[in-house]
Every structure is written in C-alpha cells, then in structure tokens.
Rosetta silent file (secondary structure, phi, psi, omega in degrees, C-alpha in Angstrom):
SEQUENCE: XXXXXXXXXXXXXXXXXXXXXXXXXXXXXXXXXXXXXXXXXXXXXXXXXXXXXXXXXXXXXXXXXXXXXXXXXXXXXXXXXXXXXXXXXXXXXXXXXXXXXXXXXXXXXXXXXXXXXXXXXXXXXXXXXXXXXXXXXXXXXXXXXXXXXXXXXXXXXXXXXXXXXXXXXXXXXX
SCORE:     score description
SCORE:     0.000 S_00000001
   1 L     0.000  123.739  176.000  -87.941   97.015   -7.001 S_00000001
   2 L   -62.699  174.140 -169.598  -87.798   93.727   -8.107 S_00000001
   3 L  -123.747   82.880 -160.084  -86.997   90.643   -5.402 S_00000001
   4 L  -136.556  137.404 -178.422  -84.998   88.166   -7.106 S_00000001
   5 E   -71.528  172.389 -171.407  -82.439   85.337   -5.854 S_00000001
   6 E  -129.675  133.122  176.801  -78.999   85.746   -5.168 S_00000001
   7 E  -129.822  107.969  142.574  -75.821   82.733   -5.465 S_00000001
   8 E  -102.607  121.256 -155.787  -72.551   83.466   -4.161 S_00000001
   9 L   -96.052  122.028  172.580  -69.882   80.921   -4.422 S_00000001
  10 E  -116.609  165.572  168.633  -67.251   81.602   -1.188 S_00000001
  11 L   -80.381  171.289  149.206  -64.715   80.048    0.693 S_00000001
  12 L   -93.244   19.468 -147.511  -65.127   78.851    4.082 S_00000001
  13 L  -102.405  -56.353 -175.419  -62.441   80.690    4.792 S_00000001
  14 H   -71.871  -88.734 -166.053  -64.436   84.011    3.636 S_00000001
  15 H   -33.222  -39.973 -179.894  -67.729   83.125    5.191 S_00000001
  16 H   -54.027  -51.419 -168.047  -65.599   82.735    8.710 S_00000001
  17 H   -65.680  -43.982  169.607  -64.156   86.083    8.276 S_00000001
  18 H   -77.763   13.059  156.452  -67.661   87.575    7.534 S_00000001
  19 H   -70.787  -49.772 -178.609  -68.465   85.876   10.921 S_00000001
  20 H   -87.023  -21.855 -179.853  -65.837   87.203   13.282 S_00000001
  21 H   -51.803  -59.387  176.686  -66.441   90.847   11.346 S_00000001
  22 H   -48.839  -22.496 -147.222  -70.092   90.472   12.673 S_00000001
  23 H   -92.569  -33.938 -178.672  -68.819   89.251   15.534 S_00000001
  24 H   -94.866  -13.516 -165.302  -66.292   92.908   16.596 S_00000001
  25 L   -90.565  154.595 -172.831  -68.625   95.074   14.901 S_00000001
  26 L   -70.644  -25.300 -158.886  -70.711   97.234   17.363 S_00000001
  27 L  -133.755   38.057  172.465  -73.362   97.010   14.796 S_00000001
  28 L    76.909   -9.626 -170.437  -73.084   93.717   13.271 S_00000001
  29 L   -34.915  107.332  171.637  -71.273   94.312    9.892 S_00000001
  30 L   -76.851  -17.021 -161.788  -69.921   91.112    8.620 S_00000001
  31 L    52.547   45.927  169.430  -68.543   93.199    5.394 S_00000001
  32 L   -65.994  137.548  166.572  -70.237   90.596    3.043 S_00000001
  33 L  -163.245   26.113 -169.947  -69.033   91.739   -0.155 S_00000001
  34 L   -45.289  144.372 -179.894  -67.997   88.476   -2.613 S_00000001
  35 L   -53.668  153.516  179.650  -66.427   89.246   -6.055 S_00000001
  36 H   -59.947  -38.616 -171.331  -69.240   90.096   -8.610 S_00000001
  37 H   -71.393   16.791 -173.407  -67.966   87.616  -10.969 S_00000001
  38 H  -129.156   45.010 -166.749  -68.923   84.949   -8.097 S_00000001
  39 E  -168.813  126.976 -170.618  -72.594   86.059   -7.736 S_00000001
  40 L  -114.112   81.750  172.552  -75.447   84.889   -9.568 S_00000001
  41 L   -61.798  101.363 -167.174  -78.800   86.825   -9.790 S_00000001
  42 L  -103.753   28.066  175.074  -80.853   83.961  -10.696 S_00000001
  43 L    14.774  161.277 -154.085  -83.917   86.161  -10.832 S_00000001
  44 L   -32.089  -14.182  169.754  -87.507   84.760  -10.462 S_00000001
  45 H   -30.758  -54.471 -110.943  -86.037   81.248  -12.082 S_00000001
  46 H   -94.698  -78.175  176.474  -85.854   79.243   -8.901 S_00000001
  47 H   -59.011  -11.329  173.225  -89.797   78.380   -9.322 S_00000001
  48 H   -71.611  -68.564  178.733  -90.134   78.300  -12.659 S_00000001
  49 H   -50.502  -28.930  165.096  -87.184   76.122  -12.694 S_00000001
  50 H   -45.008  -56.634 -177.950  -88.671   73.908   -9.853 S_00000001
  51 H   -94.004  -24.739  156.293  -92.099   73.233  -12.384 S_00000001
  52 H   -43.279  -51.390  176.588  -90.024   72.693  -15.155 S_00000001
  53 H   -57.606  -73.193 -170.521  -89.071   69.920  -13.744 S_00000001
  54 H   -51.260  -16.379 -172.603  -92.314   68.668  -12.104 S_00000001
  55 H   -92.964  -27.250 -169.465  -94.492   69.007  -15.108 S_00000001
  56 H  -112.202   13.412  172.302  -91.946   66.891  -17.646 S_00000001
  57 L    99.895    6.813 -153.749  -91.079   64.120  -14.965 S_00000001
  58 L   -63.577  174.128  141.834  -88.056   64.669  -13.886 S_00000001
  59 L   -30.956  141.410 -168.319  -86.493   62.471  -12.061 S_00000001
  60 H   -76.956  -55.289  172.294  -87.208   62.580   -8.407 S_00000001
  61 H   -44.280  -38.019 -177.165  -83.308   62.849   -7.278 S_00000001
  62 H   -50.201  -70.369 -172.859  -82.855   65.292  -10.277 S_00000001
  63 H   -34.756  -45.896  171.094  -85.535   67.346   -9.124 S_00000001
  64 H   -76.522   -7.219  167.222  -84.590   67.329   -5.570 S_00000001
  65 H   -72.293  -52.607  167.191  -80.861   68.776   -6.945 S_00000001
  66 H   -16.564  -60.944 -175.775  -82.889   71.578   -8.299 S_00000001
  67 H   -81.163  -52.743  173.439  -84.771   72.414   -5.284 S_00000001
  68 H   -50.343  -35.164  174.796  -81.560   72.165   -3.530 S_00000001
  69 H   -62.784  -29.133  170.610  -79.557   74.209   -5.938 S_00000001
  70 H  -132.366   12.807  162.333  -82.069   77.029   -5.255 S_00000001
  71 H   -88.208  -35.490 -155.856  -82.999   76.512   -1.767 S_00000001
  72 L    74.814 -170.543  179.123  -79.951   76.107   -0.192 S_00000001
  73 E  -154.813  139.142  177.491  -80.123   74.071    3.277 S_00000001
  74 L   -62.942   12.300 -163.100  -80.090   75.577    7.164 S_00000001
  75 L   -80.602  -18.575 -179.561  -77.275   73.448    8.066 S_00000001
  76 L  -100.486  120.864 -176.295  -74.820   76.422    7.992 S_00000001
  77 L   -82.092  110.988  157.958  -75.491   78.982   10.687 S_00000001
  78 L  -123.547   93.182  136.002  -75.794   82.576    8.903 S_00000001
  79 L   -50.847  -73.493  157.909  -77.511   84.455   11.354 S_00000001
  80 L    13.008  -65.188 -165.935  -74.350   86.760   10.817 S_00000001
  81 L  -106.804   23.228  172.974  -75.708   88.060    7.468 S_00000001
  82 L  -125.579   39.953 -170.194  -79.286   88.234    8.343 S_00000001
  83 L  -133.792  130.356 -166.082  -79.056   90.569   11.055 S_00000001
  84 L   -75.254  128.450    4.377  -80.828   94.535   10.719 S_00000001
  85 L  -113.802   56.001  165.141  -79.058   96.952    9.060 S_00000001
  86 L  -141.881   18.005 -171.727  -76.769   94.433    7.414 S_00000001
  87 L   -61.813  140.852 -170.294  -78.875   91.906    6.440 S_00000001
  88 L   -80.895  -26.718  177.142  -78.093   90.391    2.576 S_00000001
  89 L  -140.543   48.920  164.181  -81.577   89.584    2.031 S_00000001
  90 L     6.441  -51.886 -170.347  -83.967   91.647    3.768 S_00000001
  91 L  -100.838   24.980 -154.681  -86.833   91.356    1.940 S_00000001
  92 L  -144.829 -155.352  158.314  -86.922   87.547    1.688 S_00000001
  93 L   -62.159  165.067 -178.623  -86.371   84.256    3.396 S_00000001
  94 L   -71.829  139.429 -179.811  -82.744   83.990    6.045 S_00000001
  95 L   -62.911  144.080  162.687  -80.054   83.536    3.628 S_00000001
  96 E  -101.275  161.329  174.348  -79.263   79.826    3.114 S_00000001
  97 E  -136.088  178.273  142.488  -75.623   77.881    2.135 S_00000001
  98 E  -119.482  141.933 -179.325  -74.428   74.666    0.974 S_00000001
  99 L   -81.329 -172.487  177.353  -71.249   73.421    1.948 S_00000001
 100 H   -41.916  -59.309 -157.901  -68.467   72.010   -0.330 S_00000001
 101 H   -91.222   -7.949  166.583  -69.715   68.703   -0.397 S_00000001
 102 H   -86.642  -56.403  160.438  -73.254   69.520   -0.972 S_00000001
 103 H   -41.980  -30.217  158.352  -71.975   71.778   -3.915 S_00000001
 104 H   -63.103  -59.301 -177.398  -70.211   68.811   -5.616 S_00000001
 105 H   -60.424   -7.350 -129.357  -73.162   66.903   -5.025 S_00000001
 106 H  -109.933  -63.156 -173.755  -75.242   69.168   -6.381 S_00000001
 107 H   -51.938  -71.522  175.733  -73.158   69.724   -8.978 S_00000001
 108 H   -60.305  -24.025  145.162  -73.008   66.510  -10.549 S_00000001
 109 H   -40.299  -61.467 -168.747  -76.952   66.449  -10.431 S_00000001
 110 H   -63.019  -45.589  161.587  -77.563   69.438  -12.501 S_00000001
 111 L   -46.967  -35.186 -149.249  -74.785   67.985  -15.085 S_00000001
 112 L   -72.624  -52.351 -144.697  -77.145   65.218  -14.844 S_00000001
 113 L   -81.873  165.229 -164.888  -80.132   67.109  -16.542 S_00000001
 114 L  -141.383   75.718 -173.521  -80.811   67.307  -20.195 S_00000001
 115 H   -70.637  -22.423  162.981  -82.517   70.836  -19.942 S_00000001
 116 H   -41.424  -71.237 -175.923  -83.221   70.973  -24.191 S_00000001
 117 H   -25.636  -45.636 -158.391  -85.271   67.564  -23.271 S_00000001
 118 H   -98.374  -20.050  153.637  -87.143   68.542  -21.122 S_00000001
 119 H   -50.457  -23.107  140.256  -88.003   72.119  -23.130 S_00000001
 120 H   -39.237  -62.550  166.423  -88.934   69.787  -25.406 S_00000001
 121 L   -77.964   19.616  161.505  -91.388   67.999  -23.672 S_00000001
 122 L  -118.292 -172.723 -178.833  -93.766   70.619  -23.028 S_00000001
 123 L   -33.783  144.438  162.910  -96.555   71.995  -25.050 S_00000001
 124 L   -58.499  -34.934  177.264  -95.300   73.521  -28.489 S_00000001
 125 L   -63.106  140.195  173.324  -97.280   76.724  -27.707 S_00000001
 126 H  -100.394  -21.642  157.066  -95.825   78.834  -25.468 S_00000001
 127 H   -54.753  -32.081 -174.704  -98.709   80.214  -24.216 S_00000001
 128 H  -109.675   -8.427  163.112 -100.011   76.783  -22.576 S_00000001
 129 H   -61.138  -45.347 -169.765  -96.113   75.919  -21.779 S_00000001
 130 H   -39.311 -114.591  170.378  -96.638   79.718  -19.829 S_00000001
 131 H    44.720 -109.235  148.809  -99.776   78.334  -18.798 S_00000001
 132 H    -3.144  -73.833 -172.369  -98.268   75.098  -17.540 S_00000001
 133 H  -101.592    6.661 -172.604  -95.419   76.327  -15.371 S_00000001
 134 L    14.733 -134.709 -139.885  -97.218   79.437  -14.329 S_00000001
 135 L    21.196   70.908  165.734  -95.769   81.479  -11.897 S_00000001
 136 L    48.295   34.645 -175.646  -96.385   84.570  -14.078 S_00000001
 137 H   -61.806  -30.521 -151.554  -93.955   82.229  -16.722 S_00000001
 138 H  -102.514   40.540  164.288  -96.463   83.914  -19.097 S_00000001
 139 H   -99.936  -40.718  168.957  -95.307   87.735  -18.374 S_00000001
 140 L    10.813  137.298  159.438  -91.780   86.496  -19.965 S_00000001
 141 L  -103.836  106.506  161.358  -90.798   88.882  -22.619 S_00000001
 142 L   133.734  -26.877 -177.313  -89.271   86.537  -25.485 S_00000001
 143 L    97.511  139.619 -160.513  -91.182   83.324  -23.788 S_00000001
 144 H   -53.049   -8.897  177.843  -90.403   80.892  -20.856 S_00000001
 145 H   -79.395  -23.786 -165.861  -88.470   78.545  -22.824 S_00000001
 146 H   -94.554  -19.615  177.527  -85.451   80.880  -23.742 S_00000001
 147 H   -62.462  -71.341 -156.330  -85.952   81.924  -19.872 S_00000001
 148 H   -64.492  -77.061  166.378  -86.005   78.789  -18.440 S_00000001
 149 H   -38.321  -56.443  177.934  -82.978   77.165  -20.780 S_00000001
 150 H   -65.118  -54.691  167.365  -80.990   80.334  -19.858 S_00000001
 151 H   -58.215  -28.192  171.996  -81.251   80.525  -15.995 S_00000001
 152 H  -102.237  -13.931  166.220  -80.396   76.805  -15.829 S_00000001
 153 H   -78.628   21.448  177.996  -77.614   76.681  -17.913 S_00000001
 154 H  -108.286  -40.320  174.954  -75.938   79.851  -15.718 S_00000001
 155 H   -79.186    0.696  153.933  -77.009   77.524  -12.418 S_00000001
 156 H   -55.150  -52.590 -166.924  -75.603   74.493  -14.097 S_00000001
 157 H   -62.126  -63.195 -159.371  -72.208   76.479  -14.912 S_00000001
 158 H   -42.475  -66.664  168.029  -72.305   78.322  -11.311 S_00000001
 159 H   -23.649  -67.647  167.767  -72.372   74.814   -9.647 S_00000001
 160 H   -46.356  -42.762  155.261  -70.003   73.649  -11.623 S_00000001
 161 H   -36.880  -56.267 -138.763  -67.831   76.566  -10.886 S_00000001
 162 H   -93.638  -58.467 -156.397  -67.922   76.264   -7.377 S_00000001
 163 H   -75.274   -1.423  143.243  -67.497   72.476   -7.141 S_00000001
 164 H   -28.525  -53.704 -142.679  -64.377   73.130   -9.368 S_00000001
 165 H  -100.312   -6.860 -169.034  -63.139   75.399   -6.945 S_00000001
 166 L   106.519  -16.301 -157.422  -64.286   74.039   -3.750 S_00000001
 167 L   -79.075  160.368  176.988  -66.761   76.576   -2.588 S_00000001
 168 E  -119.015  162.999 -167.998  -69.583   76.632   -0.624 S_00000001
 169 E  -127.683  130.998 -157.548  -72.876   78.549   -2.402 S_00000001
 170 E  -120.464  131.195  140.032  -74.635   81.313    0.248 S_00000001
 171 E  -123.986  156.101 -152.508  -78.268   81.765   -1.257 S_00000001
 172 E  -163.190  151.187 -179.676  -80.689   85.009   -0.552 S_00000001
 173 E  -125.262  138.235 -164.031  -83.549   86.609   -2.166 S_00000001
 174 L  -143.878    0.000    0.000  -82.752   90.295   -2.408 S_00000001
C-alpha cells in the first residue's frame, strides 16, 4: 500500500464539529469524513514538487508557498484526528492545516507560478530531468514532466478552490 498525501478543504465550522465528536466519543471518533470532491490525493508530488522548484530557481517566496501548500503549518491543534484507532494519517507525519488566511495567501502564490516555465527549464531529457529531481522522479510511468505539471495544476486549482470558498486545507499522508 502506497503512502501518499492527502488535502481536504473544510470549514472551521466542520473541523470544530470533528473536535467536540472526538471530544463525547468514548473512543475518540471525530467522524472526519469531508466530501470526496473536497479531497486531494496529491500522491508522492509534494517532493518532487518541492525540487522542481529548487533546481529551476524559483523564487524564494514562491518556493516557500509550495512547501507551505504541502506541508501545512502546526498552528491549528489536530490532535483530534491523530489519535489511535481514528487517526487520518497513521502511517505518516500528525496531520497539519492552514487556516483561511493562510489559504488565500497561499493561494495567490501558487497563481503566482508559471509551472510550463519552469518544465521548461530543465534538461530536455527526461532521464537527467528524472535524474535531477530524483526522488524516484525516474520510476514515473509517462515521465516527471507530465507528473509534475499535473499534480501542480490540481494543487494550484485546490487552493484556489478553497480560498474561493473560505476554507481552511487539513493535510495528512495516508
């Protein structure tokens, strides 16, 4: 079984609710269960995306939206959903969030990026971009550029989504 991250965009409204759930259940359930269309499996991307960047320059702020965009930040306590047998991401790091206002910011970063450019700027071969960004970029089936391009334009739109809508973004590797 693969390990891959997880983005959900919630309210804080929701995330509260899966608080006090955790909070009456004898055995911790929060009943995390956000709609599927608001959950992003943004599969082994998060480092890949992460070296895209560092190998073609980005921008430092850009870069650091990136790493935010798939780190999350501890500022939001979810202890809640990282508690045995209901934890969301078990096999991984403590789930992370952003609030609202980190998600806007966030947001408007990642619009910021010109990910064609910078798919551009590596090697033509795709063997030494694989190479390059390693993290096993060169196991890819089709090659890391169609990889790469695709996973950030679904965590461009998701961002975008959410600071549309208001949302805070819960991330987990699951």
């Amino acid at each position: 079984m693969a390990v891959t991250q997880q983005l959900a965009r919630v309210t804080a409204e929701y995330l509260a609710a899966c608080r006090r759930s955790a909070d009456a259940s004898p055995d911790g359930d929060p009943r995390w269960d956000p709609p599927a269309p608001d959950v992003l499996d943004l599969d082994w991307a998060p480092a890949l995306l992460t070296r895209l960047g560092e190998t073609t320059g980005l921008d430092a702020v850009l870069l650091d939206a990136v790493r935010q965009a798939t780190d999350g930040d501890t500022g939001i306590e979810l202890g809640f959903l990282d508690t045995h047998p209901h934890a969301i991401g078990p096999f991984g790091p403590a789930p992370t969030a952003l609030s609202a206002a980190q998600v806007s910011r966030v947001s408007g970063l990642l619009a910021r990026i010109d990910a064609p450019a910078l798919l551009a700027a590596l090697p033509a071969d795709e063997g030494d971009t694989a190479s390059l960004i390693g993290h096993g970029a060169d196991l890819i089936a089709g090659g890391p550029r169609a990889y790469l391009l695709k996973h950030f334009d679904a965590l461009r739109d998701f961002y975008l989504d959410a600071a549309r809508r208001r949302l805070l973004v819960v991330l987990w590797w699951d």
